[in-house]
Coordinates of C-alpha atoms in Angstrom, one line a residue:
Chain A
M25 CA 238.3 104.4 40.1
Y26 CA 237.9 106.3 43.6
E27 CA 237.1 105.3 46.9
V28 CA 234.5 106.8 49.2
V29 CA 234.1 105.3 52.8
S30 CA 230.5 105.5 53.4
H31 CA 228.5 105.2 57.0
G32 CA 224.9 106.3 56.5
V33 CA 222.9 105.2 53.9
S34 CA 222.5 102.2 52.5
F35 CA 220.5 100.7 49.9
A36 CA 221.5 97.1 50.1
F37 CA 218.5 94.4 52.3
S38 CA 220.3 92.0 54.9
Q39 CA 221.2 88.2 53.9
E40 CA 218.1 87.1 55.6
Q41 CA 216.3 89.7 53.7
E42 CA 217.1 88.9 50.4
Q43 CA 216.0 84.9 51.5
I44 CA 212.8 86.2 53.1
R45 CA 211.9 87.7 49.2
Q46 CA 213.0 84.9 47.6
L47 CA 210.8 82.4 49.2
A48 CA 208.1 84.9 49.3
R49 CA 208.5 85.4 44.8
E50 CA 208.7 81.3 45.4
F51 CA 205.9 80.7 46.4
A52 CA 203.9 83.1 44.6
E53 CA 204.7 82.2 41.6
A54 CA 204.0 78.6 42.3
E55 CA 201.5 78.4 45.2
I56 CA 199.1 81.3 43.9
R57 CA 200.5 82.8 40.4
P58 CA 198.0 79.7 38.9
H59 CA 194.8 80.2 41.0
V60 CA 194.8 84.4 40.5
A61 CA 192.0 84.1 37.0
Y62 CA 189.3 81.8 39.6
Y63 CA 189.6 83.7 42.6
D64 CA 189.0 86.8 40.6
E65 CA 186.4 85.0 38.6
T66 CA 184.7 83.3 41.9
Q67 CA 185.4 85.5 43.9
E68 CA 185.6 83.2 46.6
F69 CA 187.9 83.8 49.5
P70 CA 192.0 81.5 48.9
H71 CA 191.4 79.6 52.1
E72 CA 193.8 77.0 51.1
I73 CA 196.3 79.1 50.6
F74 CA 196.3 81.5 53.5
R75 CA 196.3 78.1 55.3
K76 CA 200.3 78.1 52.9
L77 CA 200.9 80.9 54.2
G78 CA 200.3 80.7 57.4
E79 CA 202.2 77.6 57.5
L80 CA 204.9 79.7 56.2
G81 CA 205.2 82.1 59.1
F82 CA 203.2 84.9 56.4
L83 CA 200.3 86.0 59.2
G84 CA 202.6 86.6 61.6
I85 CA 205.4 89.2 60.5
L86 CA 205.2 91.6 63.3
I87 CA 204.7 89.5 65.9
P88 CA 207.6 87.9 68.4
P89 CA 208.0 84.2 68.7
D90 CA 207.1 84.1 72.0
C91 CA 203.6 85.4 70.3
G92 CA 203.5 82.2 68.0
G93 CA 205.3 85.2 65.4
A94 CA 207.6 85.7 63.5
G95 CA 209.8 88.6 65.2
L96 CA 210.2 90.5 61.7
G97 CA 210.1 94.4 61.4
A98 CA 208.6 96.7 58.3
I99 CA 210.7 96.2 55.5
E100 CA 210.2 92.3 55.6
C101 CA 206.4 93.1 55.8
A102 CA 207.1 94.9 53.1
I103 CA 209.0 92.6 51.0
I104 CA 206.4 90.3 51.3
V105 CA 203.1 92.0 50.7
E106 CA 205.2 93.3 47.9
E107 CA 206.2 89.6 46.6
I108 CA 202.6 88.6 46.9
A109 CA 201.2 91.7 45.2
R110 CA 203.7 91.2 41.5
I111 CA 201.6 87.9 41.8
C112 CA 198.0 88.5 43.1
P113 CA 197.4 92.1 45.2
A114 CA 193.8 90.5 46.3
V115 CA 195.9 87.8 48.3
A116 CA 198.7 90.8 49.2
L117 CA 195.8 93.2 50.7
G118 CA 194.5 89.8 53.0
V119 CA 197.9 89.7 54.6
A120 CA 198.7 93.3 54.6
A121 CA 195.2 93.8 56.8
H122 CA 196.0 90.9 58.9
N123 CA 199.4 91.0 60.2
G124 CA 199.4 95.6 60.0
L125 CA 195.7 96.0 61.4
C126 CA 194.1 93.4 63.2
T127 CA 196.9 91.5 65.5
Y128 CA 199.4 93.8 64.9
H129 CA 196.8 95.9 67.2
I130 CA 195.8 93.7 69.0
Y131 CA 199.6 93.1 69.6
R132 CA 200.7 96.3 70.6
Y133 CA 198.0 98.2 73.0
G134 CA 196.3 94.3 74.0
S135 CA 197.6 92.5 77.3
Q136 CA 199.5 89.9 77.9
A137 CA 196.5 88.0 78.2
L138 CA 194.1 89.5 75.1
R139 CA 197.9 88.6 73.6
E140 CA 197.8 84.9 74.9
R141 CA 194.2 84.6 73.7
Y142 CA 194.2 86.1 70.3
V143 CA 197.7 87.1 68.6
R144 CA 199.2 83.3 69.2
P145 CA 196.6 81.9 67.0
L146 CA 196.1 85.0 64.8
A147 CA 199.7 84.5 64.0
Q148 CA 199.5 81.0 63.6
G149 CA 197.1 82.0 61.0
E150 CA 194.8 79.2 62.6
T151 CA 192.6 81.9 62.2
L152 CA 192.3 85.8 60.3
G153 CA 191.6 88.8 61.4
A154 CA 190.0 92.1 60.9
W155 CA 190.1 95.8 61.9
G156 CA 187.0 98.2 61.9
L157 CA 187.2 101.3 61.9
T158 CA 184.8 102.3 58.7
E159 CA 180.6 102.4 58.8
P160 CA 178.8 103.1 56.3
G161 CA 177.9 106.5 56.8
S162 CA 181.7 107.9 58.3
G163 CA 184.3 107.0 55.9
S164 CA 187.1 109.6 55.6
D165 CA 185.4 111.4 58.7
A166 CA 186.8 108.4 61.5
G167 CA 185.4 110.5 64.4
A168 CA 181.6 110.5 62.8
M169 CA 181.4 107.1 63.9
Q170 CA 177.9 105.9 65.1
T171 CA 179.1 102.6 66.8
I172 CA 178.5 102.5 70.1
A173 CA 179.7 100.3 73.2
I174 CA 178.0 101.4 76.9
R175 CA 179.8 100.0 79.9
D176 CA 177.5 97.7 81.9
G177 CA 179.6 96.4 84.6
D178 CA 182.9 94.2 84.3
H179 CA 181.2 94.3 80.6
Y180 CA 180.4 96.5 77.5
I181 CA 177.8 96.2 75.4
L182 CA 178.4 97.4 71.5
R183 CA 176.2 98.7 69.5
G184 CA 176.4 99.6 66.1
S185 CA 177.9 98.7 62.7
K186 CA 180.7 98.7 60.2
N187 CA 181.5 98.3 56.8
F188 CA 183.6 97.6 54.4
I189 CA 185.8 95.6 56.3
T190 CA 188.6 92.9 55.0
H191 CA 188.2 89.4 56.9
G192 CA 184.5 90.4 58.0
N193 CA 182.9 87.2 56.9
V194 CA 186.1 85.1 56.7
G195 CA 187.7 86.6 59.9
S196 CA 186.7 85.1 63.3
I197 CA 188.7 87.8 65.3
A198 CA 188.6 91.8 65.0
V199 CA 189.3 94.9 66.3
I200 CA 186.0 97.1 66.2
M201 CA 186.5 101.2 67.1
A202 CA 183.5 102.8 68.6
K203 CA 182.4 105.2 70.6
T204 CA 182.9 104.9 74.9
D205 CA 181.9 109.0 75.4
P206 CA 180.1 110.3 72.3
A207 CA 179.7 113.6 74.2
K208 CA 184.0 113.4 73.6
G209 CA 183.6 112.7 69.5
K210 CA 187.7 111.3 69.0
R211 CA 187.9 110.9 72.4
G212 CA 185.8 109.5 73.4
I213 CA 186.6 106.7 70.8
S214 CA 188.1 103.2 72.2
A215 CA 189.4 99.9 70.6
F216 CA 187.9 96.4 71.3
V217 CA 189.2 92.8 70.6
V218 CA 185.9 91.2 69.6
D219 CA 185.0 87.7 68.8
K220 CA 182.8 85.9 66.5
S221 CA 181.9 83.8 69.1
M222 CA 180.0 86.7 70.4
P223 CA 176.4 86.4 71.1
G224 CA 175.4 89.5 68.5
F225 CA 178.6 89.4 66.2
Y226 CA 178.2 88.7 62.5
A227 CA 179.2 89.4 58.9
S228 CA 176.0 90.5 56.2
K229 CA 176.4 91.6 53.2
K230 CA 180.0 90.7 51.5
E231 CA 180.6 92.9 48.4
N232 CA 181.2 92.4 45.2
K233 CA 183.6 94.7 44.1
V234 CA 185.5 95.5 40.8
G235 CA 188.9 95.3 42.5
M236 CA 190.5 92.6 44.8
R237 CA 187.6 90.6 44.2
C238 CA 189.0 87.4 46.1
S239 CA 190.3 89.6 49.1
D240 CA 186.3 89.1 51.6
T241 CA 185.7 92.3 51.8
A242 CA 182.1 92.6 54.1
S243 CA 179.6 94.3 57.0
L244 CA 180.2 93.9 60.8
V245 CA 177.3 94.1 62.7
L246 CA 177.6 94.7 66.7
D247 CA 173.7 93.6 67.6
D248 CA 174.3 94.6 71.8
V249 CA 177.2 92.2 71.4
R250 CA 178.4 92.0 75.6
V251 CA 182.2 92.4 75.0
P252 CA 183.8 91.4 78.1
A253 CA 185.7 95.1 79.7
T254 CA 188.9 93.3 79.5
N255 CA 188.3 93.2 75.9
L256 CA 189.1 97.0 76.2
L257 CA 192.7 97.8 74.2
G258 CA 194.3 99.8 75.9
Q259 CA 192.4 103.0 77.4
E260 CA 188.8 104.7 77.2
G261 CA 189.6 107.1 75.0
E262 CA 192.2 105.8 72.9
G263 CA 191.0 103.9 70.6
F264 CA 191.4 107.2 67.9
Q265 CA 194.7 107.2 67.7
Q266 CA 195.7 104.0 67.9
A267 CA 194.0 103.8 65.4
L268 CA 195.7 106.4 62.9
A269 CA 199.0 104.7 64.7
I270 CA 197.7 101.6 63.2
L271 CA 197.0 103.2 59.5
D272 CA 200.4 104.7 60.0
G273 CA 202.2 101.2 59.6
G274 CA 199.2 99.8 57.7
R275 CA 200.4 102.7 54.7
V276 CA 203.6 101.4 54.3
T277 CA 202.1 98.0 53.7
I278 CA 199.6 99.7 50.5
A279 CA 202.7 101.0 49.6
A280 CA 204.7 98.5 49.5
L281 CA 201.4 96.5 47.9
S282 CA 201.6 99.1 45.2
V283 CA 205.0 98.9 44.5
G284 CA 204.7 95.6 43.8
L285 CA 201.1 95.5 41.6
A286 CA 203.2 98.3 39.9
Q287 CA 206.2 95.6 39.3
G288 CA 204.2 92.6 38.0
A289 CA 202.2 94.9 35.8
F290 CA 205.1 96.6 34.2
E291 CA 206.3 93.3 33.2
A292 CA 204.1 91.5 32.1
A293 CA 204.4 95.1 29.5
M294 CA 208.0 94.3 28.8
K295 CA 207.6 90.7 28.0
Y296 CA 204.4 91.7 25.2
A297 CA 206.4 94.6 23.8
Q298 CA 209.2 92.8 23.0
E299 CA 206.8 89.8 21.3
R300 CA 204.1 92.2 19.9
I301 CA 205.1 92.8 16.2
Q302 CA 203.5 95.7 14.9
F303 CA 204.6 97.6 11.7
G304 CA 207.0 95.6 11.2
K305 CA 208.6 95.5 14.8
P306 CA 208.7 94.3 18.1
L307 CA 206.6 97.3 20.3
I308 CA 209.7 98.1 22.3
E309 CA 211.3 99.5 18.9
H310 CA 208.7 101.8 18.7
Q311 CA 209.7 104.9 20.6
A312 CA 206.1 105.7 22.3
V313 CA 206.5 102.7 23.1
A314 CA 209.8 102.8 25.1
M315 CA 209.8 106.4 26.7
K316 CA 206.3 105.0 28.6
L317 CA 207.9 101.4 30.1
A318 CA 211.1 104.0 31.1
R319 CA 208.7 106.4 33.3
M320 CA 207.0 102.8 34.0
N321 CA 210.1 101.6 35.5
M322 CA 211.5 105.0 36.5
E323 CA 207.9 105.8 39.1
I324 CA 208.0 102.2 40.7
E325 CA 211.9 102.4 41.5
A326 CA 210.9 105.6 42.9
A327 CA 207.8 104.0 44.9
R328 CA 210.1 101.8 45.8
L329 CA 212.8 104.1 47.4
L330 CA 209.7 105.4 49.5
T331 CA 208.3 102.8 50.7
Y332 CA 211.3 101.0 52.4
R333 CA 212.4 104.0 53.7
A334 CA 209.0 104.8 55.3
A335 CA 209.6 100.7 56.7
W336 CA 212.8 102.0 57.4
L337 CA 211.8 104.7 59.7
R338 CA 209.2 103.4 61.9
D339 CA 212.3 100.0 62.3
R340 CA 214.5 102.5 64.0
G341 CA 211.3 103.9 65.8
E342 CA 211.1 106.9 64.7
P343 CA 208.8 109.3 63.3
F344 CA 207.7 108.2 60.5
R345 CA 203.5 109.1 59.3
Q346 CA 204.6 111.9 56.7
E347 CA 207.0 109.3 55.6
A348 CA 204.8 106.7 55.6
S349 CA 202.2 109.0 53.5
Q350 CA 203.6 110.1 51.5
A351 CA 205.4 106.7 50.1
K352 CA 201.1 105.3 50.2
L353 CA 200.0 108.5 47.5
F354 CA 202.8 108.4 45.4
A355 CA 202.4 104.1 45.3
S356 CA 198.9 103.5 45.2
E357 CA 198.9 106.0 42.7
I358 CA 201.5 105.0 39.8
A359 CA 200.6 101.9 40.5
V360 CA 197.0 102.6 38.8
R361 CA 199.4 104.5 35.8
T362 CA 200.9 101.8 35.5
A363 CA 198.8 99.0 35.6
E364 CA 196.9 101.6 33.2
D365 CA 199.7 102.2 30.6
A366 CA 200.2 98.7 30.6
I367 CA 196.7 97.6 28.9
Q368 CA 197.6 100.5 27.0
I369 CA 200.9 99.2 25.8
H370 CA 198.9 95.1 24.9
G371 CA 196.0 97.8 23.4
G372 CA 192.8 95.6 22.6
Y373 CA 194.0 92.3 24.5
G374 CA 195.1 94.7 27.5
Y375 CA 191.0 94.7 28.1
I376 CA 190.4 90.7 27.7
K377 CA 191.5 87.5 30.0
E378 CA 193.4 86.2 28.7
F379 CA 195.9 88.3 29.7
P380 CA 197.1 90.0 33.3
V381 CA 197.1 93.6 33.3
E382 CA 193.0 94.1 33.5
K383 CA 192.9 92.7 36.7
Y384 CA 196.4 94.8 38.1
W385 CA 194.3 97.9 36.2
R386 CA 190.9 96.8 38.5
D387 CA 193.0 95.6 41.8
S388 CA 194.2 98.8 42.0
K389 CA 192.4 101.7 42.3
L390 CA 191.5 100.3 45.3
L391 CA 194.4 101.5 46.3
T392 CA 193.8 105.4 46.4
I393 CA 191.1 104.8 48.4
G394 CA 192.0 102.7 51.6
E395 CA 193.3 102.9 54.3
G396 CA 193.2 107.0 53.4
T397 CA 191.8 107.7 50.6
S398 CA 194.5 109.9 48.2
E399 CA 192.9 113.4 50.0
I400 CA 193.5 112.4 53.3
Q401 CA 197.7 111.4 52.4
R402 CA 197.8 115.0 51.4
I403 CA 195.9 116.7 54.1
V404 CA 198.0 114.0 56.6
I405 CA 201.4 115.4 54.6
A406 CA 200.0 118.9 54.7
R407 CA 199.1 119.2 58.1
S408 CA 203.1 117.6 59.2
L409 CA 204.6 120.4 56.3
L410 CA 203.2 123.1 58.6
E411 CA 203.9 121.2 62.0
Q412 CA 207.9 121.2 60.1
Y413 CA 207.5 124.5 58.9
R414 CA 205.5 126.5 61.2
S415 CA 206.1 130.8 60.6
K416 CA 206.4 132.5 64.3
Chain B
M30 CA 221.5 57.7 60.8
T31 CA 223.6 60.2 59.7
I32 CA 222.8 61.9 56.2
L33 CA 224.3 63.6 54.7
A34 CA 223.0 66.2 52.3
C35 CA 225.5 67.1 49.4
I36 CA 224.7 70.6 47.6
S37 CA 226.5 73.0 45.5
Y38 CA 226.5 76.8 45.0
V39 CA 225.8 77.8 41.7
P40 CA 224.7 79.9 38.3
D41 CA 221.0 81.3 38.5
T42 CA 219.7 79.2 35.3
A43 CA 218.9 82.7 33.6
A44 CA 222.4 83.9 34.2
K45 CA 224.2 84.9 31.2
I46 CA 227.8 83.9 30.6
G47 CA 230.5 84.4 28.7
V48 CA 234.2 83.1 27.5
T49 CA 237.6 85.0 28.1
A50 CA 239.1 85.9 25.1
D51 CA 241.4 83.5 25.7
G52 CA 238.9 80.6 26.4
S53 CA 240.8 80.0 29.8
G54 CA 237.7 80.7 32.0
L55 CA 234.3 82.2 32.4
E56 CA 233.1 85.3 32.6
L57 CA 229.9 85.3 34.9
G58 CA 229.7 89.1 35.2
G59 CA 227.0 90.1 37.8
A60 CA 225.9 86.6 37.9
K61 CA 223.6 85.7 41.0
Y62 CA 224.0 82.1 42.5
I63 CA 221.2 79.9 44.0
L64 CA 221.4 76.0 45.0
N65 CA 221.5 73.5 43.0
P66 CA 218.1 73.0 42.1
Y67 CA 218.3 69.4 41.3
D68 CA 220.0 69.8 45.4
E69 CA 216.9 70.8 47.0
F70 CA 215.2 67.8 45.9
A71 CA 218.6 66.2 47.9
I72 CA 217.6 68.1 51.1
E73 CA 214.0 67.4 51.1
E74 CA 215.2 64.0 50.6
A75 CA 217.5 63.9 53.7
L76 CA 214.4 65.4 55.4
L77 CA 211.9 63.1 55.1
Q78 CA 214.7 60.3 55.7
R79 CA 214.8 61.6 58.3
E80 CA 211.2 62.3 60.0
R81 CA 210.7 59.2 58.4
H82 CA 214.0 56.9 60.9
G83 CA 215.7 58.8 63.0
G84 CA 219.1 60.3 62.7
R85 CA 220.4 64.3 62.0
V86 CA 221.0 65.5 57.8
V87 CA 224.1 67.6 57.8
A88 CA 224.2 70.4 54.9
L89 CA 227.9 70.3 53.5
T90 CA 229.7 71.9 50.2
V91 CA 232.5 72.3 49.2
G92 CA 232.8 76.0 47.6
S93 CA 233.7 79.9 48.3
D94 CA 232.6 81.5 51.3
A95 CA 229.5 83.2 49.4
A96 CA 228.1 80.1 49.4
K97 CA 227.1 80.2 53.3
E98 CA 223.8 81.8 51.9
I99 CA 222.9 78.0 50.2
L100 CA 223.7 76.7 53.9
R101 CA 221.2 78.6 55.4
T102 CA 218.6 78.0 53.3
A103 CA 219.4 73.7 54.1
L104 CA 219.4 75.1 57.5
A105 CA 216.3 77.1 57.6
M106 CA 214.4 74.2 55.2
G107 CA 215.2 71.7 58.7
A108 CA 219.4 70.7 58.5
D109 CA 220.5 70.1 61.3
S110 CA 224.2 71.0 61.4
A111 CA 225.7 72.5 58.3
V112 CA 229.5 71.7 57.2
I113 CA 231.8 74.4 54.2
I114 CA 235.2 72.9 52.8
P115 CA 236.6 76.0 51.8
A116 CA 237.7 74.9 48.4
T117 CA 237.3 76.6 44.8
G118 CA 238.4 75.6 41.7
L119 CA 238.8 71.5 42.2
D120 CA 238.1 69.2 39.4
S121 CA 235.4 67.2 40.1
F122 CA 237.7 64.6 42.1
G123 CA 238.7 67.1 43.8
V124 CA 235.4 67.8 45.0
A125 CA 234.1 63.2 45.2
A126 CA 237.3 63.2 47.2
N127 CA 236.1 66.2 50.2
I128 CA 232.6 64.5 49.5
A129 CA 234.0 61.5 50.4
A130 CA 236.3 62.5 53.4
Y131 CA 234.0 64.0 54.9
A132 CA 231.8 61.3 55.1
K133 CA 233.9 58.8 56.6
A134 CA 234.3 61.3 58.9
I135 CA 230.9 61.9 60.4
D136 CA 229.5 57.8 59.5
A137 CA 226.9 59.0 56.9
S138 CA 224.5 56.1 56.6
L139 CA 223.5 58.1 53.7
V140 CA 224.9 60.5 51.1
L141 CA 222.0 62.0 49.0
L142 CA 223.1 64.7 46.4
G143 CA 221.3 65.8 43.3
R144 CA 221.8 64.1 39.9
Q145 CA 223.8 66.9 38.6
S146 CA 225.4 70.6 38.9
I147 CA 223.6 73.0 36.6
D148 CA 227.6 74.5 36.4
H149 CA 229.8 71.7 35.3
D150 CA 227.0 69.0 34.6
S151 CA 229.8 66.6 35.0
F152 CA 227.2 63.6 36.8
Q153 CA 230.0 62.2 38.6
M154 CA 230.0 62.8 42.1
A155 CA 227.4 59.6 43.3
S156 CA 229.7 57.4 41.4
T157 CA 233.2 58.7 42.4
V158 CA 231.9 59.2 46.0
G159 CA 230.7 56.4 46.0
A160 CA 234.6 54.1 45.0
L161 CA 235.9 56.0 47.1
L162 CA 233.9 55.0 50.1
G163 CA 233.8 51.7 48.8
V164 CA 229.8 51.6 49.1
P165 CA 227.0 51.4 46.6
S166 CA 226.4 54.2 44.8
I167 CA 223.1 54.7 42.8
S168 CA 222.5 57.7 40.2
V169 CA 219.0 60.1 39.0
V170 CA 216.6 58.4 41.6
S171 CA 213.1 59.0 41.0
K172 CA 211.8 56.7 44.3
L173 CA 213.9 55.9 47.5
E174 CA 212.7 53.5 50.7
I175 CA 214.9 52.8 53.5
E176 CA 213.6 50.2 56.0
S177 CA 216.5 48.6 58.2
D178 CA 219.6 48.8 56.2
R179 CA 217.7 47.4 53.3
V180 CA 217.6 50.5 50.9
R181 CA 215.4 50.1 47.5
A182 CA 215.7 52.5 45.0
E183 CA 213.6 53.5 41.3
R184 CA 214.6 54.9 39.0
D185 CA 213.1 56.3 35.0
I186 CA 214.2 54.6 32.3
E187 CA 212.8 54.7 28.6
G188 CA 209.8 53.6 29.0
G189 CA 210.0 52.4 32.5
K190 CA 211.1 51.9 35.3
E191 CA 214.3 50.2 37.0
V192 CA 214.1 48.6 40.8
L193 CA 217.5 48.0 43.0
E194 CA 218.2 47.3 45.8
A195 CA 221.2 48.1 48.1
T196 CA 222.1 48.1 51.7
L197 CA 223.3 51.0 54.0
P198 CA 225.4 52.8 53.3
L199 CA 225.0 53.9 50.8
V200 CA 225.4 57.4 47.9
V201 CA 222.6 58.2 46.2
S202 CA 222.0 60.7 43.6
V203 CA 218.0 62.3 43.6
Q204 CA 215.8 62.8 40.4
K205 CA 213.0 65.8 39.8
G206 CA 210.0 64.6 41.1
I207 CA 211.7 62.8 43.8
N208 CA 209.6 64.5 46.2
N209 CA 208.5 68.2 46.6
P210 CA 211.0 70.6 48.1
R211 CA 209.1 72.7 51.4
Y212 CA 209.6 76.3 51.7
P213 CA 212.2 77.4 55.1
K214 CA 209.0 78.9 57.2
L215 CA 210.2 82.5 58.5
P216 CA 211.2 81.6 61.8
E217 CA 213.5 78.8 60.7
I218 CA 215.0 81.4 58.2
M219 CA 215.6 83.9 61.3
K220 CA 216.6 80.9 63.4
A221 CA 219.5 79.7 60.5
K222 CA 220.8 83.3 60.9
S223 CA 222.2 82.6 63.8
K224 CA 223.7 78.7 63.8
P225 CA 227.1 78.1 63.3
I226 CA 228.6 77.0 60.1
E227 CA 231.4 74.5 60.9
S228 CA 234.2 75.0 58.2
V229 CA 235.9 71.7 57.9
E230 CA 239.7 71.5 56.0
P231 CA 240.0 70.2 52.6
V232 CA 241.8 67.0 51.8
A233 CA 244.6 68.1 49.0
V234 CA 244.1 65.5 46.5
S235 CA 246.2 66.3 42.4
P236 CA 243.6 66.9 39.9
R237 CA 242.2 64.1 37.3
A238 CA 241.8 66.2 34.4
A239 CA 242.4 70.1 33.6
M240 CA 240.3 72.0 32.0
V241 CA 241.8 73.5 28.5
R242 CA 239.9 75.5 27.0
Y243 CA 236.3 76.7 27.4
Q244 CA 234.6 77.9 23.5
V245 CA 231.1 79.1 22.9
P246 CA 229.0 77.4 20.7
Q247 CA 228.8 77.8 17.1
L248 CA 226.1 79.7 16.6
K249 CA 223.0 77.8 14.6
R250 CA 224.0 78.5 10.6
A251 CA 222.1 81.4 9.3
N252 CA 219.2 80.8 6.8
K253 CA 219.1 81.3 3.4
I254 CA 216.6 83.9 1.2
L255 CA 217.4 82.5 -2.7
G256 CA 215.2 84.6 -5.3
D257 CA 212.9 83.1 -7.9
S258 CA 215.1 83.0 -10.9
D259 CA 216.8 79.8 -13.4
A260 CA 219.8 80.5 -11.5
D261 CA 218.2 80.7 -7.8
I262 CA 216.2 77.8 -8.3
A263 CA 219.8 75.7 -9.5
E264 CA 221.1 77.4 -6.8
F265 CA 218.2 75.5 -4.2
V266 CA 218.9 72.2 -6.0
R267 CA 223.0 72.7 -5.7
L268 CA 222.3 73.3 -1.6
L269 CA 219.6 70.6 -1.1
H270 CA 222.3 67.8 -2.2
E271 CA 226.0 68.9 -1.0
E272 CA 225.1 71.3 2.3
A273 CA 221.4 70.1 3.6
K274 CA 222.6 66.7 2.5
V275 CA 218.7 65.9 2.2
I276 CA 218.7 64.1 -1.9

């Protein structure tokens, strides 16, 4: 034995963080797990679950107490989303989007008046938030958006539509990116807080999705909506940069969601591999299955480390864009792979709804697409690498 | 009304517990410790009674420093204050004596406990604390109603219910199902972090019982498989007579 006095790297969570993980886990096991199949089948939005999440403070994680939130950081947000995703990735997606995109965007860039009016009810879970960047004609190429905002006295008039918006239907408050100066392209984009009490702002088509089915995904229509100029977030032209910064944080949360999903699928596979007997012994005693499980677990642990490191950097106020993209890219891809392997281990039973793994598999695919596709993550990482390693 | 909720820090139900080779102690390995599940109902009942009748809830544990973790949980759930009596290795009487001394010091009207701690399962606390305080105690209660100082308690018994009446001050141990323990809220977890945990000197008492030896339960006898020869059939009949003693 020897003693090492080490300063600087610690893999331990604090006692409060462990308590938060335990709370999120117990809540997910008791209040979400019994209803997972129902909500997946019906695509109904789980209002009752979100009401309870709001009561616990899970809808205002990143918001300081003086604005009605819990005053926690990216690590705690990742812990909560991971634990919920382990049971139901679709509920976790709502928690991630509500906290990290809409609520935090308004808090970070909004005036004190906007914080009071919008952030407080969002953080307390009285209402849900949506975030509108994507449009029917612009996904990864967000700069090509068509929605415009025309100044009219002390208002802006917003015209256009947004697509694939989480909480498009159930959310009553949204952050909407729109072009105030179309000639300037990306630099002409601004961000606004828009709420459903404003005439002309409504949800249209609710999507019928392959996975994440109880997560509310809809289109938003902006039919000449008059938005007070005071609802502009920050300055005109800052919208695109704001959106990128918000997405950096969002990607850490999606990485955590991916880790939780993979963990849930892995645990189901571990259980089945010990119970199922083939050729006279449990599946796990067949080397092909054992080795698959060993790799699945290793990849989850690697994804978890990338995720919490990115969250840790964010909480320290250090740059974390590259790390967030790396965590999101790796974690989402291993989530898809882990869920697929979990089905393979289950064989035919993995393909039917009596077992939980087919749902993890359907839910997983969104993670390599939403909040920046895997391809976009690679571009972000490569650009960041070029900055660091540029030859003179 | 001052309500004392007594809670204990026990190895997780999923922990694998072994016995040392000489049988003198337990091997807990890296077992995770948790709030005794029955004590969650005691905390919740204390909070509910406070909500109905006013007063304050004090959470108390007798144990090691690490047990402060469960006091933080009690604070996050809504207890007004938390107290630790740092003493380990006590027998049931020693723990009860410490609880009773503290209950007396704060003039508690109601002492609530879980029906048992899932570590040693001695079921001693409610009755011993009651006896030491010279007040009534009711164990394994599934419903508790208080009106001024009159208390009505229900106990589940085989095929029915038993209803008891008593007056405050009183010691009650609670049963699963008496309530639905609340989740601590996120902001309360963070607030609990900065609340003080008071440490109270243990009362010295001589132990009334000593642990002699721990022993691992005998494993169930393995099944026997016999063949189908005449000798096997004769052996089978003999086993039914002599070992299984069913004929």
